Tab-separated table of C-alpha atoms in Angstrom:
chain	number	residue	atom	x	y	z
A	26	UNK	CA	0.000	0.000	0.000
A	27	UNK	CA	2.505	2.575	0.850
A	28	UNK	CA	4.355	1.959	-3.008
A	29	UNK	CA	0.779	2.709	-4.191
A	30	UNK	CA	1.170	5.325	-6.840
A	31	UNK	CA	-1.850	8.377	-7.821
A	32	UNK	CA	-4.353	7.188	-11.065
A	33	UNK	CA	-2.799	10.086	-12.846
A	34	UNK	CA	1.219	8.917	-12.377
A	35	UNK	CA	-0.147	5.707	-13.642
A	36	UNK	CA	-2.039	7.261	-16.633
A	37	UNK	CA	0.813	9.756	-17.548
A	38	UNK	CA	3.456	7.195	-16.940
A	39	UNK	CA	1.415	4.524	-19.749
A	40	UNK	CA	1.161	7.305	-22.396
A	41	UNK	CA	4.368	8.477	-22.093
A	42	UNK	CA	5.824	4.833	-22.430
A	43	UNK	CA	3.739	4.054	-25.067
A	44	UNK	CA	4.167	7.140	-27.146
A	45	UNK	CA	7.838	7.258	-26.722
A	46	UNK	CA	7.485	3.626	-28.397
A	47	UNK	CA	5.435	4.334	-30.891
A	48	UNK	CA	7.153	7.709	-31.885
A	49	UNK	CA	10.834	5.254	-32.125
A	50	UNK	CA	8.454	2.839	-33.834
A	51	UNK	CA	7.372	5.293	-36.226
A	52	UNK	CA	10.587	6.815	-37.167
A	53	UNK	CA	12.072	3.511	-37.752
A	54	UNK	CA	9.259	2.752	-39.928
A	55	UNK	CA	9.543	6.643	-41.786
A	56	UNK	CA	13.356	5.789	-42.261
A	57	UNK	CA	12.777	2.319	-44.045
A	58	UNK	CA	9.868	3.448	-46.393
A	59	UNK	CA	12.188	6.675	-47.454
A	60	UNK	CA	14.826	4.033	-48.854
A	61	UNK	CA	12.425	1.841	-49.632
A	62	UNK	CA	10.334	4.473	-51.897
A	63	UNK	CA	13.764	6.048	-53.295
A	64	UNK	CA	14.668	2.443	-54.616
A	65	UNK	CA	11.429	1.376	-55.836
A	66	UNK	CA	11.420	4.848	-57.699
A	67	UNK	CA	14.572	5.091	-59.497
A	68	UNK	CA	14.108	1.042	-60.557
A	69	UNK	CA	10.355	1.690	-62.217
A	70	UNK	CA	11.831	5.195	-63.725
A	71	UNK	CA	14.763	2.936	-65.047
A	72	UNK	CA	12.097	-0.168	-66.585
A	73	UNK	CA	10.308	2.740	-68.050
A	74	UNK	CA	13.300	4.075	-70.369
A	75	UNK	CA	15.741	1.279	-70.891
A	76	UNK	CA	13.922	-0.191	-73.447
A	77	UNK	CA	13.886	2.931	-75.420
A	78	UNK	CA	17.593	2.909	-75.241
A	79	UNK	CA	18.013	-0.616	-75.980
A	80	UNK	CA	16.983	0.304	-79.431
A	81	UNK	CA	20.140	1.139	-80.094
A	82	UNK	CA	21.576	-2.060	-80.053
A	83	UNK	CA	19.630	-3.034	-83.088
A	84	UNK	CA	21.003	-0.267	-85.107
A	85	UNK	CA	24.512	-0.870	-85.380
A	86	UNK	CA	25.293	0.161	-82.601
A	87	UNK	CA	26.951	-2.385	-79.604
A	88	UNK	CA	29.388	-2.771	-75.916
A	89	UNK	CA	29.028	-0.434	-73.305
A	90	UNK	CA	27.126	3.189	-74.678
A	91	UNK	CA	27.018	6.108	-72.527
A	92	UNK	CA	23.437	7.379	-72.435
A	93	UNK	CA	23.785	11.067	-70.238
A	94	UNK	CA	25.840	11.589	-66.981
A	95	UNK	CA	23.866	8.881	-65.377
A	96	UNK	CA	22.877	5.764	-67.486
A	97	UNK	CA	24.994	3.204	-69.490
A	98	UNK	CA	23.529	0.418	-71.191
A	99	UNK	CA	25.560	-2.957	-71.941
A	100	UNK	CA	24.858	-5.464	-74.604
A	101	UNK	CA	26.376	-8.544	-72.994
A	102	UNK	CA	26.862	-9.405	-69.345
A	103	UNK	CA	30.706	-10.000	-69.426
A	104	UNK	CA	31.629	-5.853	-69.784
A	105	UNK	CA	29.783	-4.875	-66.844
A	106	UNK	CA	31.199	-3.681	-63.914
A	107	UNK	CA	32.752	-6.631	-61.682
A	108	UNK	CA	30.835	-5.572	-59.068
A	109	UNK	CA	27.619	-5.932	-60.342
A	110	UNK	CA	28.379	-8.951	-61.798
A	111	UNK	CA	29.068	-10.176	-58.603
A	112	UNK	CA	25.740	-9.387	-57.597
A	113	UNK	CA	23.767	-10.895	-60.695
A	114	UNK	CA	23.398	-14.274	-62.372
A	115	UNK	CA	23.850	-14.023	-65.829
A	116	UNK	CA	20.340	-15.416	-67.123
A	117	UNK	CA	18.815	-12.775	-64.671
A	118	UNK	CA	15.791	-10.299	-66.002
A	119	UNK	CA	14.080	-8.004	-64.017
A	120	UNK	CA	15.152	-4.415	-61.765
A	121	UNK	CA	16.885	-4.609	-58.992
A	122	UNK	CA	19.122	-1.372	-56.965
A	123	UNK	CA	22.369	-2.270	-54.866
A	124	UNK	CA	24.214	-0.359	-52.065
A	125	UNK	CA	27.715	-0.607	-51.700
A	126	UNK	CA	30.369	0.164	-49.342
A	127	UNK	CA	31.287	2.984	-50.537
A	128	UNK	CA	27.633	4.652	-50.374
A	129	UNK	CA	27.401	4.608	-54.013
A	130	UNK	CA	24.125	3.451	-55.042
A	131	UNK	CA	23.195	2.136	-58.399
A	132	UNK	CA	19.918	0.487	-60.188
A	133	UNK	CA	19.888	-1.831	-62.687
A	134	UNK	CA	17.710	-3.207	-65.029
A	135	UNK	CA	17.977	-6.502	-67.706
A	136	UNK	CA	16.143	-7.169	-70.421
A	137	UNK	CA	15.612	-10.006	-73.390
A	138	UNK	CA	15.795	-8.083	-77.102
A	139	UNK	CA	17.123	-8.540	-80.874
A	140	UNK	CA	20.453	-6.867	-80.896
A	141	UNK	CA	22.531	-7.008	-84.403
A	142	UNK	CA	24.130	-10.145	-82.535
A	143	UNK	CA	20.556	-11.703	-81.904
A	144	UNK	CA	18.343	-12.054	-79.137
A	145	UNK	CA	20.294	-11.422	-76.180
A	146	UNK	CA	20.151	-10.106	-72.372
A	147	UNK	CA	21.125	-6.571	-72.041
A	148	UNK	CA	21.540	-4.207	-69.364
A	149	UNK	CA	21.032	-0.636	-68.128
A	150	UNK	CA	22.684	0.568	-65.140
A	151	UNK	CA	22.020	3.817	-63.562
A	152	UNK	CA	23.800	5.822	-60.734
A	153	UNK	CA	21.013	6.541	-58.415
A	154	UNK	CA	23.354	7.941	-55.940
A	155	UNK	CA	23.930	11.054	-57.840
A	156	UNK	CA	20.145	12.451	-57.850
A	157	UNK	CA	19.230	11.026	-54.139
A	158	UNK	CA	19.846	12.691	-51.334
A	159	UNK	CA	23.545	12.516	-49.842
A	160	UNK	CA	23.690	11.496	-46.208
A	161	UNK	CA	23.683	15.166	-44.594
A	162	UNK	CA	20.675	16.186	-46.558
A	163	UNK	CA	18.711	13.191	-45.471
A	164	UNK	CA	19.976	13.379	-41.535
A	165	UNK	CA	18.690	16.880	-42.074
A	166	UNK	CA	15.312	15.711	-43.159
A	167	UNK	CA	15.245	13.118	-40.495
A	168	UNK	CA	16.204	15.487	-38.096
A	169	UNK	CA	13.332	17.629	-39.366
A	170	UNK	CA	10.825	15.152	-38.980
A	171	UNK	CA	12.255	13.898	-35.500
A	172	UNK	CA	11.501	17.178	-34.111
A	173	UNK	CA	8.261	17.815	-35.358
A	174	UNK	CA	7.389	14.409	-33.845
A	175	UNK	CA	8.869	15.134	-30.450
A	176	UNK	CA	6.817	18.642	-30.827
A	177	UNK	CA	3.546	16.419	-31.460
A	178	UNK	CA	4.797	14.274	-28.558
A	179	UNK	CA	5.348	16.884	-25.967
A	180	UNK	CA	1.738	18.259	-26.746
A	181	UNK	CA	0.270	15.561	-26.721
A	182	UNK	CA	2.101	14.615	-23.405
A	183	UNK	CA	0.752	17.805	-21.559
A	184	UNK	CA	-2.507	17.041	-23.063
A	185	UNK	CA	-2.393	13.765	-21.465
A	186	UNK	CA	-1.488	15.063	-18.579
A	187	UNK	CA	-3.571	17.832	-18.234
A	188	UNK	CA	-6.705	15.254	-18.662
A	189	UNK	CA	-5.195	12.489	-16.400
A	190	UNK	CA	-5.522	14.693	-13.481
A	191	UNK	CA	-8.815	15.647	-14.521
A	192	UNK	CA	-9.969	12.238	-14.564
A	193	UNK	CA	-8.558	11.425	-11.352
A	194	UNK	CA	-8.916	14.619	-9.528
A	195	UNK	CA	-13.072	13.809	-8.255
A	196	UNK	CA	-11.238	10.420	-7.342
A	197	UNK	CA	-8.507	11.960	-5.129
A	198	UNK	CA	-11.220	13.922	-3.532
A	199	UNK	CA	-13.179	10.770	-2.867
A	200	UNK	CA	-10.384	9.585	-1.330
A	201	UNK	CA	-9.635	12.745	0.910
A	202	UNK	CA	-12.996	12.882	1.933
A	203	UNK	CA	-13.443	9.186	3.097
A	204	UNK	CA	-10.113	9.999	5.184
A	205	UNK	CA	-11.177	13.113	6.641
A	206	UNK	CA	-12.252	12.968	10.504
A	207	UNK	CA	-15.887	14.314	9.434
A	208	UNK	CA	-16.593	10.791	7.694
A	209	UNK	CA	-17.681	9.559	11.520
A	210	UNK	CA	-21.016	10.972	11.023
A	211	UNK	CA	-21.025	8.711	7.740
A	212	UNK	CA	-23.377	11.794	5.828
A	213	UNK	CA	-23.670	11.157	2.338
A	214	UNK	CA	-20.660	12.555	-0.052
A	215	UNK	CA	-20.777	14.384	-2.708
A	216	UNK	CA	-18.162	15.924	-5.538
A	217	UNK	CA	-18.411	18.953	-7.542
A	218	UNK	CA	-17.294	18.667	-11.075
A	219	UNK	CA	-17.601	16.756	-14.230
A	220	UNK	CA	-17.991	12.842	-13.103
A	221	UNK	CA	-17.568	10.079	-14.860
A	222	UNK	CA	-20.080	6.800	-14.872
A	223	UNK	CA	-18.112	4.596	-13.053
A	224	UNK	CA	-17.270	7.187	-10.936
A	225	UNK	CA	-20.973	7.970	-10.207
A	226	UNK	CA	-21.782	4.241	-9.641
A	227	UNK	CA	-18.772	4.220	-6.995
A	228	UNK	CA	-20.337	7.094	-5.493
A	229	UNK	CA	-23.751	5.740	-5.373
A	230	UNK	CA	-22.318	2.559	-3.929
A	231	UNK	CA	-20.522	3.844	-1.038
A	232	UNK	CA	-23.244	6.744	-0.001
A	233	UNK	CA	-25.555	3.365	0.055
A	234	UNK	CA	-23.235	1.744	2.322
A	235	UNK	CA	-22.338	4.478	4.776
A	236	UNK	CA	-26.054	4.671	5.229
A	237	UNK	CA	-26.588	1.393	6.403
A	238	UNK	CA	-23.456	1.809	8.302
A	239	UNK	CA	-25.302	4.940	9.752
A	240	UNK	CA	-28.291	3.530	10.867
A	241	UNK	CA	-26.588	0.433	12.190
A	242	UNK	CA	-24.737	2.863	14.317
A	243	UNK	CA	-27.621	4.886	15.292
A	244	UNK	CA	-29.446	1.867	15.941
A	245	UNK	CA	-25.930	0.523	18.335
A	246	UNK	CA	-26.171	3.824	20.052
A	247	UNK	CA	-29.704	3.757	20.688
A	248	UNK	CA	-30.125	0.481	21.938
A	249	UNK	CA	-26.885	1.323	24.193
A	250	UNK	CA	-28.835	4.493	25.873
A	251	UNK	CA	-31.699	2.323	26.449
A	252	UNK	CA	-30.106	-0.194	27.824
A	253	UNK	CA	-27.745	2.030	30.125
A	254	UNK	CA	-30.603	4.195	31.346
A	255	UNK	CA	-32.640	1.112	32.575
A	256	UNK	CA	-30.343	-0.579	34.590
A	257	UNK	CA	-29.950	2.955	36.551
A	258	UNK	CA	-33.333	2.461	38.505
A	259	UNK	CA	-32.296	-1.458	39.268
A	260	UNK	CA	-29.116	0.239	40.590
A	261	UNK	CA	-31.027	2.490	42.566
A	262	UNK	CA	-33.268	0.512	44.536
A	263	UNK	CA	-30.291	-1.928	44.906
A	264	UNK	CA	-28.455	0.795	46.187
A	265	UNK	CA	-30.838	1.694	48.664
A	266	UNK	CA	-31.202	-1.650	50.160
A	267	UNK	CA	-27.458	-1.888	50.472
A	268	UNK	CA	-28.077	1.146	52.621
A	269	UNK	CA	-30.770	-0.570	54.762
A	270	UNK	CA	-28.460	-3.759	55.146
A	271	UNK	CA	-25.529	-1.250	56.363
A	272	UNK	CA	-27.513	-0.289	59.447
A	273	UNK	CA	-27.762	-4.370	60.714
A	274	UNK	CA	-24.830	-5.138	63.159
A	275	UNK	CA	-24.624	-8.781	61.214
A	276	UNK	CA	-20.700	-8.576	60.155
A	277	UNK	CA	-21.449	-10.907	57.349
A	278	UNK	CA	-24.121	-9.076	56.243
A	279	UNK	CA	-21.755	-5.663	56.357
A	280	UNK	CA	-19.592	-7.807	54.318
A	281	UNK	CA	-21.592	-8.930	51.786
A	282	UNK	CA	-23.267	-5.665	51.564
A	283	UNK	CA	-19.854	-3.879	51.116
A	284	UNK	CA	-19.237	-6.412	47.940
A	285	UNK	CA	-22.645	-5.562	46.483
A	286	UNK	CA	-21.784	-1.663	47.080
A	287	UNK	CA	-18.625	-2.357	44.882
A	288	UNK	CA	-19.878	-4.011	42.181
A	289	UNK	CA	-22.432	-2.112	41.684
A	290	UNK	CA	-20.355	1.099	41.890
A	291	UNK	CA	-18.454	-0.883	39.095
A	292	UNK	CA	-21.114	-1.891	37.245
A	293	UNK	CA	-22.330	2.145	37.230
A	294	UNK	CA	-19.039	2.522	36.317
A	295	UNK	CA	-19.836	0.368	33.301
A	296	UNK	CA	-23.245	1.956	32.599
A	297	UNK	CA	-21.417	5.092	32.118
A	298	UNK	CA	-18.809	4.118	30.014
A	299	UNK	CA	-21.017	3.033	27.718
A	300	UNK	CA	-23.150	5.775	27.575
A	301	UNK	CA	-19.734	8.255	27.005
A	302	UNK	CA	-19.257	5.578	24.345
A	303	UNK	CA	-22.442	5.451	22.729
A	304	UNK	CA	-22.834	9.821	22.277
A	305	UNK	CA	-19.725	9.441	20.180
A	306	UNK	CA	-18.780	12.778	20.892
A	307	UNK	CA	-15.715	14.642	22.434
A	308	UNK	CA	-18.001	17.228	24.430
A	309	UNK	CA	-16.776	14.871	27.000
A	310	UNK	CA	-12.878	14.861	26.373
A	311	UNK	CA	-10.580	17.294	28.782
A	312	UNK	CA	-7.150	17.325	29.324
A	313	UNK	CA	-5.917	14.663	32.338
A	314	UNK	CA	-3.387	15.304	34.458
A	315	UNK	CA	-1.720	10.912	34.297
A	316	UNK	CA	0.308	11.264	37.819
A	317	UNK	CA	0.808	8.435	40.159
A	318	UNK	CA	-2.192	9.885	42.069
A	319	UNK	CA	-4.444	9.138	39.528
A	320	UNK	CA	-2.742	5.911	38.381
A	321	UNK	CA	-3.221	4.766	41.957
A	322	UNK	CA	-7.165	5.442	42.247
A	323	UNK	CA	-7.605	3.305	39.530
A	324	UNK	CA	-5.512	0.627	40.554
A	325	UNK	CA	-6.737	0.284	44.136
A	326	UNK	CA	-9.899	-1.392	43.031
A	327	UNK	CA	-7.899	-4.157	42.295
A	328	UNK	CA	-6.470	-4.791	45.467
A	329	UNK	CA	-8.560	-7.082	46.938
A	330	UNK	CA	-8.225	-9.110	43.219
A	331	UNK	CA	-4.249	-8.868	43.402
A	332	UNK	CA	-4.353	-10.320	46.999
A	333	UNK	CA	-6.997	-13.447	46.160
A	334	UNK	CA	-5.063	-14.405	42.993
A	335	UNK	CA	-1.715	-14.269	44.905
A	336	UNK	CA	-0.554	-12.025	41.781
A	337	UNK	CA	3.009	-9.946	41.995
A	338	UNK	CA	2.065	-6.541	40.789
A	339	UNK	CA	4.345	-4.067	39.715
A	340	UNK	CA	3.338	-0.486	38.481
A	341	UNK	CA	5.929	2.314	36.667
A	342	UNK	CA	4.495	5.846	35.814
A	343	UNK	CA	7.874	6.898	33.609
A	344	UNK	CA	6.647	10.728	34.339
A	345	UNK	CA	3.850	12.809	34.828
A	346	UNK	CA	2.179	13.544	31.511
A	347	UNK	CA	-1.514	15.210	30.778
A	348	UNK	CA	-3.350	13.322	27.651
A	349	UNK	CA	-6.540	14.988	26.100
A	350	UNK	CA	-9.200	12.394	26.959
A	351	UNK	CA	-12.247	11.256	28.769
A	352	UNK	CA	-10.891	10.354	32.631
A	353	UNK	CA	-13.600	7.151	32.806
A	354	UNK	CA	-12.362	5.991	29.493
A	355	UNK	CA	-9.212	6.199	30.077
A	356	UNK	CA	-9.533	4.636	33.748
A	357	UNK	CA	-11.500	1.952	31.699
A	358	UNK	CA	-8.389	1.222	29.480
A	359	UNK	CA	-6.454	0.113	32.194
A	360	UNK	CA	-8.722	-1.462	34.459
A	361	UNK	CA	-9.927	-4.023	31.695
A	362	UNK	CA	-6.206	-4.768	30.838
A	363	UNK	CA	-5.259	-5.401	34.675
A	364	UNK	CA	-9.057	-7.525	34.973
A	365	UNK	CA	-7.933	-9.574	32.157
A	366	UNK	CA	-3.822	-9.956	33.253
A	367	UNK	CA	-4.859	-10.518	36.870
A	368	UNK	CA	-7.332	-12.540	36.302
A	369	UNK	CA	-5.192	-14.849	33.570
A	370	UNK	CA	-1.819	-14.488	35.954
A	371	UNK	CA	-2.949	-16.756	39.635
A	372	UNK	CA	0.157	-16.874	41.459
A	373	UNK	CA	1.941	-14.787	38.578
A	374	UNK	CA	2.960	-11.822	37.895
A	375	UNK	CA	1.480	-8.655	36.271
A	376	UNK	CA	3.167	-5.308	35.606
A	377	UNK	CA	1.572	-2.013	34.547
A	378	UNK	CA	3.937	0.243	32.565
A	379	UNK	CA	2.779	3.965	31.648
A	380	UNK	CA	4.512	6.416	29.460
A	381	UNK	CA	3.546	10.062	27.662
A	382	UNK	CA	3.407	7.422	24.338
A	383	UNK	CA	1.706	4.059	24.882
A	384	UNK	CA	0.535	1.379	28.159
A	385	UNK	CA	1.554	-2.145	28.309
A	386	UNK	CA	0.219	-4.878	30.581
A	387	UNK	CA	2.569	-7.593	30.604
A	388	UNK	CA	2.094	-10.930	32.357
A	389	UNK	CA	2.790	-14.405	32.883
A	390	UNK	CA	-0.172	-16.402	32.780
A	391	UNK	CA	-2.294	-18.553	30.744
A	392	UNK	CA	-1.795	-16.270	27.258
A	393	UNK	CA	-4.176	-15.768	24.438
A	394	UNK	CA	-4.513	-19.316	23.651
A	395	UNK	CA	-6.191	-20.451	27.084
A	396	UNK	CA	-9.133	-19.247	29.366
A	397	UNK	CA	-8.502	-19.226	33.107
A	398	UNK	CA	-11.056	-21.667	35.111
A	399	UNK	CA	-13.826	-20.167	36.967
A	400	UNK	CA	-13.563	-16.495	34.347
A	401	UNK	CA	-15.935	-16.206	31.690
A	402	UNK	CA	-15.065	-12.291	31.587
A	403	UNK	CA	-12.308	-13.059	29.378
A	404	UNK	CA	-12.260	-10.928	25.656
A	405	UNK	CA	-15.103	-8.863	26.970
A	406	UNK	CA	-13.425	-6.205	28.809
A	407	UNK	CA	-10.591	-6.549	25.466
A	408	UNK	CA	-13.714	-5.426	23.217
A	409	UNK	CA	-14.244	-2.508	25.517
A	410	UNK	CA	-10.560	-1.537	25.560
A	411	UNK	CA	-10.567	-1.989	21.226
A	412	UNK	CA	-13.575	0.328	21.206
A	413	UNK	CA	-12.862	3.080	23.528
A	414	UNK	CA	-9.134	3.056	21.536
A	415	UNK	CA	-11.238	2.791	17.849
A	416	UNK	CA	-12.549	6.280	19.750
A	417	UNK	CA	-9.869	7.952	19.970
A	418	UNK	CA	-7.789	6.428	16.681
A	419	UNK	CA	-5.550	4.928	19.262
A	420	UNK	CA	-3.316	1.365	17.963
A	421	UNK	CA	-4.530	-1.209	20.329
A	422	UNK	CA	-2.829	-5.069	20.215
A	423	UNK	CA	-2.219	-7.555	22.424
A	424	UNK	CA	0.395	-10.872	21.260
A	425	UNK	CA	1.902	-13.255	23.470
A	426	UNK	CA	5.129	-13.103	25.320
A	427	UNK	CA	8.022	-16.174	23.919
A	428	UNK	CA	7.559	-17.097	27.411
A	429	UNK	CA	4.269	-17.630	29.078
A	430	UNK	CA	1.562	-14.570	29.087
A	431	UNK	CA	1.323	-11.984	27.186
A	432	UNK	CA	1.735	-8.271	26.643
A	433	UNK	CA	-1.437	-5.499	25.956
A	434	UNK	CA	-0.022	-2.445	24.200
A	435	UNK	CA	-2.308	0.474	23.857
A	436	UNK	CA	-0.377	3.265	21.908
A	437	UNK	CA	-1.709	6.975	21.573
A	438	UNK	CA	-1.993	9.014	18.673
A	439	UNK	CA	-1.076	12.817	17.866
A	440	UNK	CA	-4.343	13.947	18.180
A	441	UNK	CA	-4.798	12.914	21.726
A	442	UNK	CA	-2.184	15.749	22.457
A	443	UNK	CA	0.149	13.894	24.540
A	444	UNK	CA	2.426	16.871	26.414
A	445	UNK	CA	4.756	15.711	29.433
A	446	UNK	CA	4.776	17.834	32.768
């Protein structure tokens, strides 16, 4: 993904490949037919004449006859030049042109008539070279013609690339858009502009799908308010017989009633969260102070856990920091990673390190791959943890350690506005 390159580097980058071929290509081709239209015209000019001139050799006349400054005709094939008989069998007929090493250039033709010795083959040979170009003319011409292709080319090229970003400009804007922090509410996008069809169908497709996404969020939200704002009244009355039970002199009943206060101070704790959660909304967010203070109030719940499971626990604050977020959410993050460690690590150990950047929860207990006996909390406070993180575009993983355990990391973002104090 991150060698992924823009639709318009990708359209610019084919043309430009492919033209550059096509204009090499092309020029090859231009070259070629240039000879190849030279030769073919000197050898039909040369069939048209000849036999005019062969005439001659029925009047008297016979051997080699200069014609003009250019054409010679032979009677017999022995007194032409050697090196066109080297070229030529001697029962040949027909036009043919041959280059040489020199750069000379010459076109012959042969032909069956009645001389005064009989019917024989005779010959016309014409220097070619003489009216054609010469080689500086033609790398003139070429040079000509190069340039007015590469002109062509280079137009064309800003064309190209002048409508490649057009194309993919309402696509880049897509793109932005889907990225941009606004996209939470999941409103339907549009884009200004000239759009193409597919582009409209993409469109059409994803405004379809962020409003299902919508209402399946509204519908999340809703059914999380509902939910949340019932259990208060159970929480109520439950608190007020806890109150009741209080004034009894039973100690087990002061006991039991102090366990029932807890968890149900927890579970408010929980009824809250989720109703920060489900309002989706940063009205909520301030900037907290992390000291060991505040580290500690969260932590002490656990106490009474720490000491039942027999667990080692070891907390490091590496300094006092202030991070722009909601103080139950954030006291959430950590007490569903120490639930889950301590809970995983009997007779273990669990640490709890703290830093302006990220938390980890390490310990050594049962790991990902196991479920401690007697806890069916385990993944569930790991779901709240992933959420309240998705929140606040925080990286949240957990792996195992190469030993036994393993390791929660929760690291926080830029826009949490992490400053040390």
């Amino acid at each position: 993904m991150n060698n992924a390159k823009p639709m318009s580097s990708k359209i610019i980058r084919v043309y430009l490949l492919g033209a550059m071929v096509l204009l090499v290509f092309y020029g090859a081709i231009f070259y070629h037919t240039v000879l190849y239209t030279e030769n073919q015209s000197s050898e039909r000019r040369l069939a048209l004449i000849s036999p005019y001139h062969f005439k001659l050799f029925g009047q008297g006349f016979d051997g080699e006859i200069q014609i003009d400054p250019m054409l010679k005709i032979y009677d017999q094939y022995d007194i032409l030049p050697s090196s066109i008989k080297r070229r030529l069998n001697k029962n040949w007929q027909g036009s043919i042109s041959f280059h040489f090493e020199d750069d000379s250039e010459y076109s012959v033709f042969a032909q069956q008539v009645m001389t005064n010795k009989g019917l024989a083959i005779v010959y016309a040979l014409e220097d070619v070279d003489a009216i054609e170009w010469d080689d500086t003319e033609f790398a003139i011409f070429q040079t000509v013609i190069f340039g007015l292709g590469l002109l062509i080319y280079i137009i064309a090229a800003l064309f190209i690339i002048k409508m490649a970003k057009r194309i993919s400009t309402p696509f880049s804007t897509l793109a932005n858009k889907l990225e941009s922090h606004d996209n939470e509410k999941y409103t339907p996008l549009s884009i200004q502009g000239e759009l193409s069809l597919e582009l409209v169908q993409m469109l059409t497709s994803i405004n379809s799908y962020r409003s299902r996404i919508r209402d399946a969020f509204m519908r999340e939200q809703a059914f999380t308010r509902y939910v949340s704002h019932e259990l208060r009244t159970p929480m109520t009355v439950i608190r007020g017989g806890i109150s009741i039970l209080r004034r009894l002199d039973d100690e087990k009943v002061k006991k039991q009633s102090s366990r029932i206060d807890n968890a149900v101070i927890e579970m408010e704790q929980l009824i809250h969260t989720f109703l920060l959660m489900a309002r989706n909304e940063d009205s909520d967010t301030i900037n907290v102070d992390i000291s060991d203070e505040f580290i500690q109030q969260i932590v002490q719940d656990f106490e009474s856990t720490i000491k039942a499971n027999q667990v080692s626990f070891h907390q490091e604050l590496q300094c006092n920091f202030s991070l722009n977020v909601q103080p139950l959410l954030f006291a959430a993050v950590i007490k569903n990673l120490l639930k889950n460690a301590i809970n995983c690590s009997v007779e273990g150990n669990v640490s709890l390190f703290i830093s302006p950047q990220r938390i980890d929860v390490i310990d050594n207990g049962v790991g990902l791959d196991a479920k401690p006996r007697g806890y069916e909390g385990f993944g569930i406070g790991l779901n709240i943890v992933r959420d309240i993180c998705e929140k606040y575009h925080w990286q949240f993983n957990i792996k195992n350690n190469q030993g036994d355990g393993c390791t929660a990391s929760v690291i926080f973002n830029q826009e949490s506005a992490v400053s040390e104090l």
